[in-house]
Coordinates of C-alpha atoms and ligand atoms in Angstrom, one line a residue:
M1 CA 25.1 -5.8 0.8
Q2 CA 23.1 -7.2 -2.0
N3 CA 23.4 -5.8 -5.5
F4 CA 20.2 -3.6 -6.7
V5 CA 19.4 -1.4 -9.5
Y6 CA 17.4 1.8 -8.1
C7 CA 15.5 3.8 -10.3
T8 CA 12.0 5.9 -9.4
P9 CA 11.2 8.0 -12.6
T10 CA 8.2 9.8 -10.8
K11 CA 8.5 13.7 -10.3
M12 CA 7.0 14.2 -6.9
V13 CA 5.1 17.6 -6.7
F14 CA 4.5 17.9 -2.8
G15 CA 3.0 20.4 -0.4
K16 CA 0.0 23.0 0.2
G17 CA -1.7 24.1 -3.2
V18 CA 0.6 22.4 -5.5
V19 CA -2.2 21.3 -7.8
E20 CA -2.3 24.6 -9.0
K21 CA 0.3 23.5 -11.3
L22 CA -1.8 20.7 -12.8
A23 CA -2.4 21.9 -16.2
E24 CA 1.7 22.7 -16.5
E25 CA 2.5 19.5 -15.9
L26 CA -0.1 17.6 -17.8
K27 CA 0.2 19.4 -20.7
P28 CA 3.3 17.6 -22.3
F29 CA 1.4 14.3 -22.2
G30 CA -1.7 15.4 -24.6
K31 CA -4.8 16.7 -24.3
K32 CA -7.4 13.8 -24.0
V33 CA -7.5 13.2 -20.3
L34 CA -9.2 10.3 -18.7
M35 CA -10.1 11.6 -15.2
T36 CA -10.7 8.5 -12.9
Y37 CA -11.8 8.8 -9.3
G38 CA -13.4 6.8 -6.3
G39 CA -17.1 6.7 -4.9
G40 CA -17.1 10.5 -4.4
S41 CA -15.1 11.9 -1.4
I42 CA -13.6 14.1 -4.1
K43 CA -17.0 15.7 -4.8
K44 CA -17.5 16.3 -1.2
T45 CA -14.1 17.8 -0.7
G46 CA -14.6 20.2 -3.6
L47 CA -11.3 18.7 -5.2
Y48 CA -13.2 17.5 -8.4
D49 CA -14.6 20.8 -9.1
R50 CA -11.2 22.4 -8.8
V51 CA -9.6 20.1 -10.9
K52 CA -12.2 20.2 -13.6
E53 CA -11.5 23.9 -13.5
L54 CA -7.7 23.4 -14.0
L55 CA -8.6 21.3 -17.1
G56 CA -10.2 23.9 -18.9
D57 CA -8.0 23.6 -22.0
F58 CA -8.3 19.7 -22.1
K59 CA -10.8 17.0 -23.7
V60 CA -11.8 15.3 -20.2
F61 CA -13.2 12.0 -19.9
E62 CA -14.4 10.3 -16.8
L63 CA -14.3 6.7 -14.9
S64 CA -16.2 7.4 -11.4
G65 CA -16.8 4.8 -9.1
I66 CA -13.8 3.0 -8.6
E67 CA -14.0 0.6 -5.2
P68 CA -11.4 0.1 -2.5
N69 CA -9.6 -2.7 -3.7
P70 CA -10.2 -1.7 -7.0
K71 CA -12.0 -4.9 -9.4
Y72 CA -10.8 -6.1 -12.5
S73 CA -13.9 -7.1 -14.0
T74 CA -15.5 -3.8 -13.6
S75 CA -13.5 -0.5 -13.4
V76 CA -10.1 -1.7 -14.9
L77 CA -11.8 -3.3 -18.0
E78 CA -14.2 -0.2 -18.3
G79 CA -11.3 2.2 -18.0
V80 CA -9.5 0.1 -20.7
K81 CA -12.5 0.2 -23.3
I82 CA -12.8 4.1 -22.4
C83 CA -9.0 4.8 -23.3
K84 CA -9.0 2.8 -26.6
E85 CA -12.0 3.9 -27.9
Q86 CA -11.8 7.6 -27.4
G87 CA -7.5 7.4 -27.8
I88 CA -7.0 9.0 -24.6
D89 CA -3.3 10.2 -23.9
V90 CA -3.0 10.4 -20.6
I91 CA -4.8 9.3 -17.2
L92 CA -5.1 11.7 -14.6
A93 CA -5.8 9.6 -11.1
V94 CA -7.6 11.6 -8.2
G95 CA -8.1 9.6 -4.9
G96 CA -6.5 7.0 -3.0
G97 CA -4.4 4.0 -3.8
S98 CA -7.3 2.2 -5.2
V99 CA -8.2 4.9 -7.7
L100 CA -4.5 5.1 -8.7
D101 CA -3.9 1.4 -8.7
C102 CA -6.9 0.9 -11.1
S103 CA -5.6 3.4 -13.5
K104 CA -2.2 1.8 -13.2
A105 CA -4.0 -1.3 -14.5
I106 CA -5.6 0.5 -17.2
S107 CA -2.6 2.1 -18.2
V108 CA -0.9 -1.2 -19.3
G109 CA -4.2 -2.3 -20.4
A110 CA -4.7 0.3 -22.7
K111 CA -1.7 -0.5 -24.8
Y112 CA -2.2 -4.3 -25.0
D113 CA -4.3 -6.1 -27.2
G114 CA -5.1 -9.4 -25.4
E115 CA -6.8 -9.5 -21.9
P116 CA -5.1 -7.4 -19.8
W117 CA -5.2 -9.9 -16.8
D118 CA -2.5 -11.8 -18.6
L119 CA -0.4 -8.2 -17.8
I120 CA -1.6 -8.3 -14.1
T121 CA -0.6 -11.7 -13.2
G122 CA 2.9 -11.5 -15.0
E123 CA 1.9 -14.1 -17.7
V124 CA 3.1 -11.4 -20.2
A125 CA 5.2 -8.8 -20.0
A126 CA 3.8 -5.3 -20.9
Q127 CA 5.4 -3.3 -23.2
A128 CA 3.8 0.0 -23.2
A129 CA 1.7 2.1 -20.7
L130 CA -0.1 5.3 -20.9
P131 CA 1.5 7.9 -18.5
I132 CA -0.2 8.7 -15.4
V133 CA -0.6 11.7 -13.4
D134 CA -1.9 11.3 -10.2
I135 CA -3.3 13.5 -7.3
I136 CA -3.2 11.6 -4.2
T137 CA -5.4 12.1 -1.4
M138 CA -5.0 9.5 0.8
A139 CA -1.4 8.6 2.7
A140 CA -1.1 4.9 2.8
T141 CA -0.3 2.6 0.0
G142 CA 2.9 4.6 -1.5
S143 CA 1.2 3.9 -4.9
E144 CA 2.3 7.7 -5.7
Y145 CA 6.2 6.8 -6.0
D146 CA 6.4 2.9 -6.7
A147 CA 5.5 0.6 -9.7
A148 CA 3.3 -1.3 -8.2
C149 CA -0.6 -1.9 -8.4
V150 CA -2.9 -4.8 -6.6
I151 CA -6.3 -5.5 -8.6
S152 CA -8.8 -8.1 -7.5
R153 CA -10.7 -10.3 -9.3
T154 CA -13.7 -10.9 -7.1
E155 CA -15.0 -14.3 -9.3
T156 CA -11.9 -16.2 -8.3
N157 CA -11.2 -14.7 -5.0
D158 CA -7.8 -13.6 -6.2
K159 CA -6.0 -9.9 -5.4
V160 CA -3.0 -10.0 -7.0
G161 CA 0.2 -7.7 -6.7
Y162 CA 1.6 -6.5 -10.2
I163 CA 4.5 -4.8 -10.3
D164 CA 6.3 -3.7 -13.2
S165 CA 8.6 -0.2 -14.1
H166 CA 5.8 0.8 -16.4
L167 CA 3.4 1.3 -13.4
Y168 CA 5.3 4.4 -12.2
P169 CA 3.5 7.6 -11.9
A170 CA 4.8 10.4 -14.2
V171 CA 3.6 12.9 -12.2
S172 CA 2.3 12.7 -8.1
F173 CA 1.0 15.4 -7.0
I174 CA 1.0 15.3 -3.1
D175 CA -0.7 18.0 -1.0
P176 CA -1.1 16.7 2.8
T177 CA -4.2 19.2 3.3
Y178 CA -6.5 16.6 1.2
T179 CA -5.9 14.0 4.2
F180 CA -7.7 16.4 6.7
T181 CA -11.1 15.0 5.6
L182 CA -10.0 11.7 5.8
P183 CA -12.3 9.1 8.1
K184 CA -10.4 8.5 11.3
I185 CA -10.3 4.8 10.4
Q186 CA -8.8 5.4 7.0
M187 CA -6.0 7.5 8.4
L188 CA -4.9 4.6 10.7
A189 CA -5.4 2.1 8.4
G190 CA -3.3 4.2 6.0
V191 CA -0.3 4.5 8.8
A192 CA -0.6 0.8 9.6
D193 CA -0.4 0.0 6.1
A194 CA 2.9 2.1 6.0
M195 CA 4.4 0.8 9.1
N196 CA 3.7 -2.6 7.7
H197 CA 5.5 -1.6 4.1
V198 CA 8.6 -1.0 6.6
L199 CA 8.4 -4.2 8.9
E200 CA 8.2 -6.4 5.9
Q201 CA 11.3 -5.0 4.2
Y202 CA 12.9 -4.5 7.7
F203 CA 12.7 -8.4 8.8
N204 CA 15.4 -9.4 6.3
A205 CA 18.6 -11.6 6.2
N206 CA 21.0 -9.3 5.2
P207 CA 20.5 -5.9 6.6
N208 CA 22.8 -2.9 6.4
D209 CA 23.3 0.2 8.6
L210 CA 21.8 2.8 6.2
A211 CA 18.6 1.2 5.4
D212 CA 18.0 0.0 9.1
G213 CA 18.1 3.7 10.2
M214 CA 16.1 5.2 7.4
M215 CA 13.6 2.6 7.9
E216 CA 13.6 2.8 12.0
A217 CA 13.4 6.5 11.4
C218 CA 10.3 6.1 8.9
M219 CA 8.5 3.7 11.6
R220 CA 9.6 6.6 14.6
S221 CA 8.1 9.3 12.7
L222 CA 4.8 7.6 11.6
I223 CA 4.2 6.5 15.2
K224 CA 4.7 10.1 16.4
N225 CA 2.9 11.7 14.0
V226 CA -0.2 9.6 13.8
K227 CA -0.9 10.2 17.6
I228 CA -0.7 14.1 17.0
A229 CA -3.0 13.7 13.8
V230 CA -5.3 11.7 15.9
E231 CA -5.1 14.5 18.4
N232 CA -5.6 17.4 16.0
P233 CA -6.5 16.1 12.3
E234 CA -5.7 19.5 10.9
D235 CA -2.3 19.3 12.0
Y236 CA -0.1 20.0 8.6
D237 CA 2.7 19.2 9.5
A238 CA 1.9 15.6 11.2
R239 CA 0.3 15.2 8.1
A240 CA 2.9 15.9 5.7
E241 CA 5.3 13.8 7.9
I242 CA 2.6 11.1 7.7
F243 CA 2.4 11.4 3.7
I244 CA 6.2 11.6 2.8
N245 CA 6.8 8.6 5.1
C246 CA 3.9 6.6 3.6
S247 CA 5.1 7.8 -0.5
L248 CA 8.9 6.3 0.5
A249 CA 7.8 3.3 2.6
C250 CA 6.8 1.1 -0.5
N251 CA 9.5 2.4 -3.0
N252 CA 12.4 0.4 -2.0
I253 CA 15.0 3.0 -1.2
L254 CA 14.9 2.6 2.6
S255 CA 15.7 -1.0 2.2
I256 CA 18.2 -0.1 -0.1
G257 CA 20.9 -2.8 -0.4
E258 CA 19.2 -5.0 1.8
A259 CA 18.2 -8.7 1.0
P260 CA 14.3 -9.4 -0.2
S261 CA 12.1 -10.7 2.4
G262 CA 9.1 -12.3 0.7
W263 CA 6.4 -9.6 2.3
P264 CA 4.6 -12.6 4.0
M265 CA 2.0 -10.5 6.0
H266 CA 1.0 -8.6 2.8
G267 CA 0.7 -12.5 1.0
M268 CA -1.5 -13.4 4.0
E269 CA -3.5 -10.1 3.8
H270 CA -4.5 -10.4 0.1
A271 CA -6.8 -13.1 0.9
L272 CA -8.6 -11.4 3.9
S273 CA -9.4 -8.6 1.2
A274 CA -9.9 -10.8 -1.6
Y275 CA -12.0 -13.2 0.2
Y276 CA -14.1 -10.6 2.5
D277 CA -13.0 -6.9 1.1
I278 CA -12.1 -5.5 4.3
T279 CA -9.5 -2.7 4.5
H280 CA -6.2 -3.8 3.2
G281 CA -4.2 -1.2 6.2
V282 CA -6.6 -2.8 9.1
G283 CA -5.9 -6.5 7.8
L284 CA -2.2 -5.8 7.9
A285 CA -2.7 -4.4 11.4
I286 CA -4.5 -7.5 12.8
L287 CA -1.7 -9.9 11.5
T288 CA 1.5 -8.0 12.4
P289 CA 1.9 -8.9 15.9
R290 CA 0.7 -12.6 15.5
W291 CA 3.3 -12.9 12.5
M292 CA 6.0 -11.6 14.8
K293 CA 4.9 -13.8 17.5
H294 CA 4.7 -17.0 15.1
I295 CA 8.1 -16.0 13.8
L296 CA 9.8 -15.3 17.4
S297 CA 12.8 -18.0 17.9
E298 CA 16.5 -17.7 18.2
K299 CA 17.4 -17.0 14.4
T300 CA 14.9 -13.6 14.9
E301 CA 14.9 -12.6 18.4
E302 CA 17.8 -10.3 17.7
R303 CA 16.1 -8.1 14.8
L304 CA 12.9 -7.8 16.6
A305 CA 14.6 -6.4 19.5
K306 CA 16.2 -3.9 17.5
Y307 CA 13.2 -3.0 16.3
G308 CA 11.8 -2.8 19.7
V309 CA 14.9 -0.8 21.2
N310 CA 15.3 1.5 17.8
V311 CA 11.7 1.9 16.9
L312 CA 9.5 1.5 20.2
G313 CA 12.3 2.7 22.7
I314 CA 12.1 -0.5 24.9
D315 CA 14.8 -0.7 27.4
K316 CA 18.4 -2.1 25.6
S317 CA 19.6 -3.5 28.6
L318 CA 16.8 -6.3 28.8
P319 CA 17.7 -9.9 27.2
A320 CA 17.1 -9.7 23.6
R321 CA 14.2 -12.3 23.9
D322 CA 12.4 -10.1 26.5
I323 CA 13.0 -7.3 24.3
A324 CA 11.2 -9.0 21.4
E325 CA 8.4 -10.1 23.5
K326 CA 7.5 -6.6 24.6
A327 CA 8.0 -5.1 21.4
I328 CA 5.4 -7.7 19.9
E329 CA 3.2 -6.5 22.8
E330 CA 4.1 -3.0 22.2
T331 CA 2.9 -3.1 18.3
Y332 CA -0.4 -4.7 19.3
A333 CA -1.2 -2.0 22.2
L334 CA 0.1 0.7 19.8
Y335 CA -2.7 0.0 17.0
E336 CA -5.3 -1.1 19.6
G337 CA -4.8 2.3 21.5
L338 CA -5.0 4.3 18.2
G339 CA -8.4 2.4 17.8
I340 CA -8.1 -0.1 15.0
P341 CA -9.9 -3.3 15.5
M342 CA -7.4 -6.0 16.2
H343 CA -9.4 -9.2 15.6
L344 CA -10.8 -11.0 12.6
K345 CA -13.9 -11.3 13.9
E346 CA -14.6 -7.5 14.4
V347 CA -13.9 -7.3 10.5
G348 CA -16.7 -9.8 9.9
I349 CA -14.0 -12.8 9.5
D350 CA -15.0 -16.2 11.4
E351 CA -13.1 -19.5 11.2
S352 CA -15.3 -20.5 8.6
R353 CA -12.9 -20.2 5.4
L354 CA -9.8 -19.6 7.2
S355 CA -8.5 -23.0 5.8
E356 CA -9.4 -22.3 2.2
M357 CA -8.0 -19.0 2.6
A358 CA -4.5 -20.4 4.1
H359 CA -4.3 -22.8 0.9
H360 CA -4.9 -20.0 -1.3
V361 CA -2.2 -18.0 -0.1
A362 CA 0.1 -21.2 0.0
E363 CA -0.5 -21.9 -3.5
N364 CA -0.3 -18.1 -4.7
E365 CA 2.1 -16.1 -2.7
G366 CA 5.1 -18.5 -2.8
L367 CA 6.1 -17.9 1.2
D368 CA 7.5 -21.0 1.2
Q369 CA 10.4 -20.5 -0.7
S370 CA 13.8 -20.6 1.1
W371 CA 14.8 -17.2 0.6
V372 CA 11.7 -15.8 2.5
Y373 CA 13.1 -14.3 6.0
V374 CA 10.9 -17.4 7.8
P375 CA 9.2 -19.2 5.4
L376 CA 5.7 -20.2 5.9
T377 CA 3.9 -23.3 5.0
E378 CA 0.2 -23.7 4.7
E379 CA -0.1 -24.6 8.2
D380 CA 1.8 -21.6 9.4
I381 CA -0.5 -19.5 7.5
L382 CA -3.7 -21.1 9.2
E383 CA -2.0 -20.8 12.7
I384 CA -1.4 -17.1 12.0
Y385 CA -4.9 -16.4 11.1
K386 CA -6.6 -18.3 13.8
A387 CA -4.4 -16.7 16.6
S388 CA -6.0 -13.2 14.7
L389 CA -9.3 -14.4 15.1
Ligands
NZQ1 O1 -13.8 6.1 -2.9 P1 -13.7 7.4 -2.1 O2 -15.1 8.3 -2.2 O3 -12.6 8.3 -3.1 O4 -13.4 7.3 -0.6 C1 -12.0 6.7 -0.4 C2 -12.2 5.5 0.1 O5 -13.9 4.9 0.5 C3 -11.8 7.4 0.8 N1 -10.6 8.5 0.6 C4 -9.7 8.8 0.2 N2 -8.9 9.7 0.2 C5 -10.0 10.7 0.9 C6 -11.1 9.7 1.7 N3 -12.4 10.1 2.1 C7 -12.2 11.5 2.5 N4 -11.0 12.5 2.0 C8 -10.0 12.1 1.4 N5 -8.7 12.8 1.1 O6 -11.0 6.3 1.6 C9 -11.3 5.2 1.3 C10 -10.2 4.0 1.2 O7 -9.6 4.5 -0.3 P2 -8.8 3.4 -0.8 O8 -8.2 4.3 -2.3 O9 -9.2 2.0 -1.0 O10 -7.1 3.5 0.2 P3 -5.8 3.3 0.1 O11 -5.4 4.2 -0.3 O12 -5.4 2.8 1.3 O13 -5.7 2.1 -1.1 C11 -5.8 0.7 -0.7 C12 -5.6 -0.1 -1.7 O14 -4.2 0.0 -2.5 C13 -3.8 -1.4 -2.2 C14 -4.5 -2.1 -1.1 O15 -4.4 -3.4 -1.1 C15 -5.9 -1.7 -1.6 O16 -6.4 -2.3 -2.8 N6 -2.2 -1.1 -2.0 C16 -1.4 -1.0 -3.0 C17 0.0 -0.6 -3.1 C18 0.8 -0.4 -3.8 N7 0.2 0.2 -5.1 O17 1.9 -0.4 -4.0 C19 1.0 -1.7 -2.1 C20 -0.3 -1.7 -0.7 O18 0.4 -2.6 0.2 C21 -1.3 -2.0 -1.1 O19 -1.7 -3.5 -1.4
ZN2 ZN1 0.3 -2.7 1.8

C-alpha cells in the first residue's frame, strides 16, 4: 500500500428537493453571488427560475453561456472580471461539469493579480480562491466532489487539467431528478466518463483489495444502472446510483492507497476535445477498448482478466489471456450496445491531424514517464488514435 493524504472538504447535499436548502448553505459565504450557467438547459427545466426565487435575499450577478469544454479566453476571463469589479463573495455554479470547471478556474483567478492561465498550467500556485457552491445537473465528471477543473484554450489547442486543493467546492447540491432531462447521449457520455475515471485508477502497479473492491463495485453499479436509465430515464434509484458513482469516481477515495497510473486515456482524449471540441465521455469510450488492446501483454493480462471477471462477469475458469481479450471485446460491445459512437470518424475526426495530436499529447501529458502503468511514446499514442478511427 502506498502512502496517501486524503481530505475532501466538500459538503455533499444529496437527494430529491435538496436545493430548497440553498439559501441556508449559501448565507455563510456572503451576499454577493456570481451565478454561472451554460447554454440554457437550466432555463428550459425551470431550475433557473427556482434558484432565482431562492436567492431573493442575495445580490446576484450572472455569467451565462459557458460552453461544454469551457473556454479560457471567453468564459473564464469574463467571470474573473465580474468577480473583481463587483467584489463577488461566492460563486454559485448551476449546470454540468463544464459550468463547474469554469467556475473553479474563475474562483482562483479572482484572487490572483496576474494572468489566470499561469494558475491553470501550474506555473504559479494559487494562494486563495472564492468559495464555490454548486448545483450539479449532470452525472459525469465528479467535479462536484473533486479538486480538478479542465479548461480549453482554443487558440493553442490546449485542454489542461488543473488540480489544486483550492478547487474543492464548499458545498455541492446533487438532486438526481435533474438528470431526467439529459439528452440520452449526454447521459451515456457521463457514464462512460465515470467508468473511465475508475479504469484509469484501476490499472495501476500497486493494487489493494479494498480499493479494487470499491472500484469494481462502482463499475458494476454504473453498468447495471445505466441500462435501467436507458429503458426508463425517470427511474430515480438508477439515476441516484449513477450520480453517486460519478461523484466518487474522480475523487481518489475509490483507489485509496493504490499507485498512480498516469491517466493515459484522459491525456489522449484531451487532445481530441481540444482539436475537435467533441464530447469528453464519447472520446473516452472510443479510446478505452483501443488502449486496453494496445497495452495487453503478459504484464497486464492478469489485471485485465480481474476486471473481466469481477466487473463484466466473464467465466474465471478460462485462461487469463482469453478473459482479458474477452473483457476488451465486451467493453466495446457494452458502449456500442448502449448507443455511443465508437469510431473517431463518427464524431468528425479523420486521419488528417492524428500525428499532430499525438505529438501534442507526447509533449504535454507526460505519458512516457516510467511510473505510468504502461508508458506510452508518441508512436504508441498515434497507433491508438489510428486504431480508433
Ligand atoms: O450548457 P447547457 O445548456 O446547460 O447544456 C449542457 C451541455 O450542453 C447539457 N446539460 C447539463 N445538464 C443538463 C443538460 N441538459 C439537460 N438537462 C440537464 N440536467 O449537457 C451538455 C454537456 O454539459 P457539460 O457540462 O459539458 O458535461 P460534463 O458534465 O460531462 O462536463 C464535461 C467537461 O468536464 C471536463 C471535461 O473534459 C469537459 O470539459 N472534465 C472535468 C473533470 C473534473 N473537473 O474533475 C474530470 C473529467 O475527466 C473531465 O475531463
Ligand atoms: Zn473524464
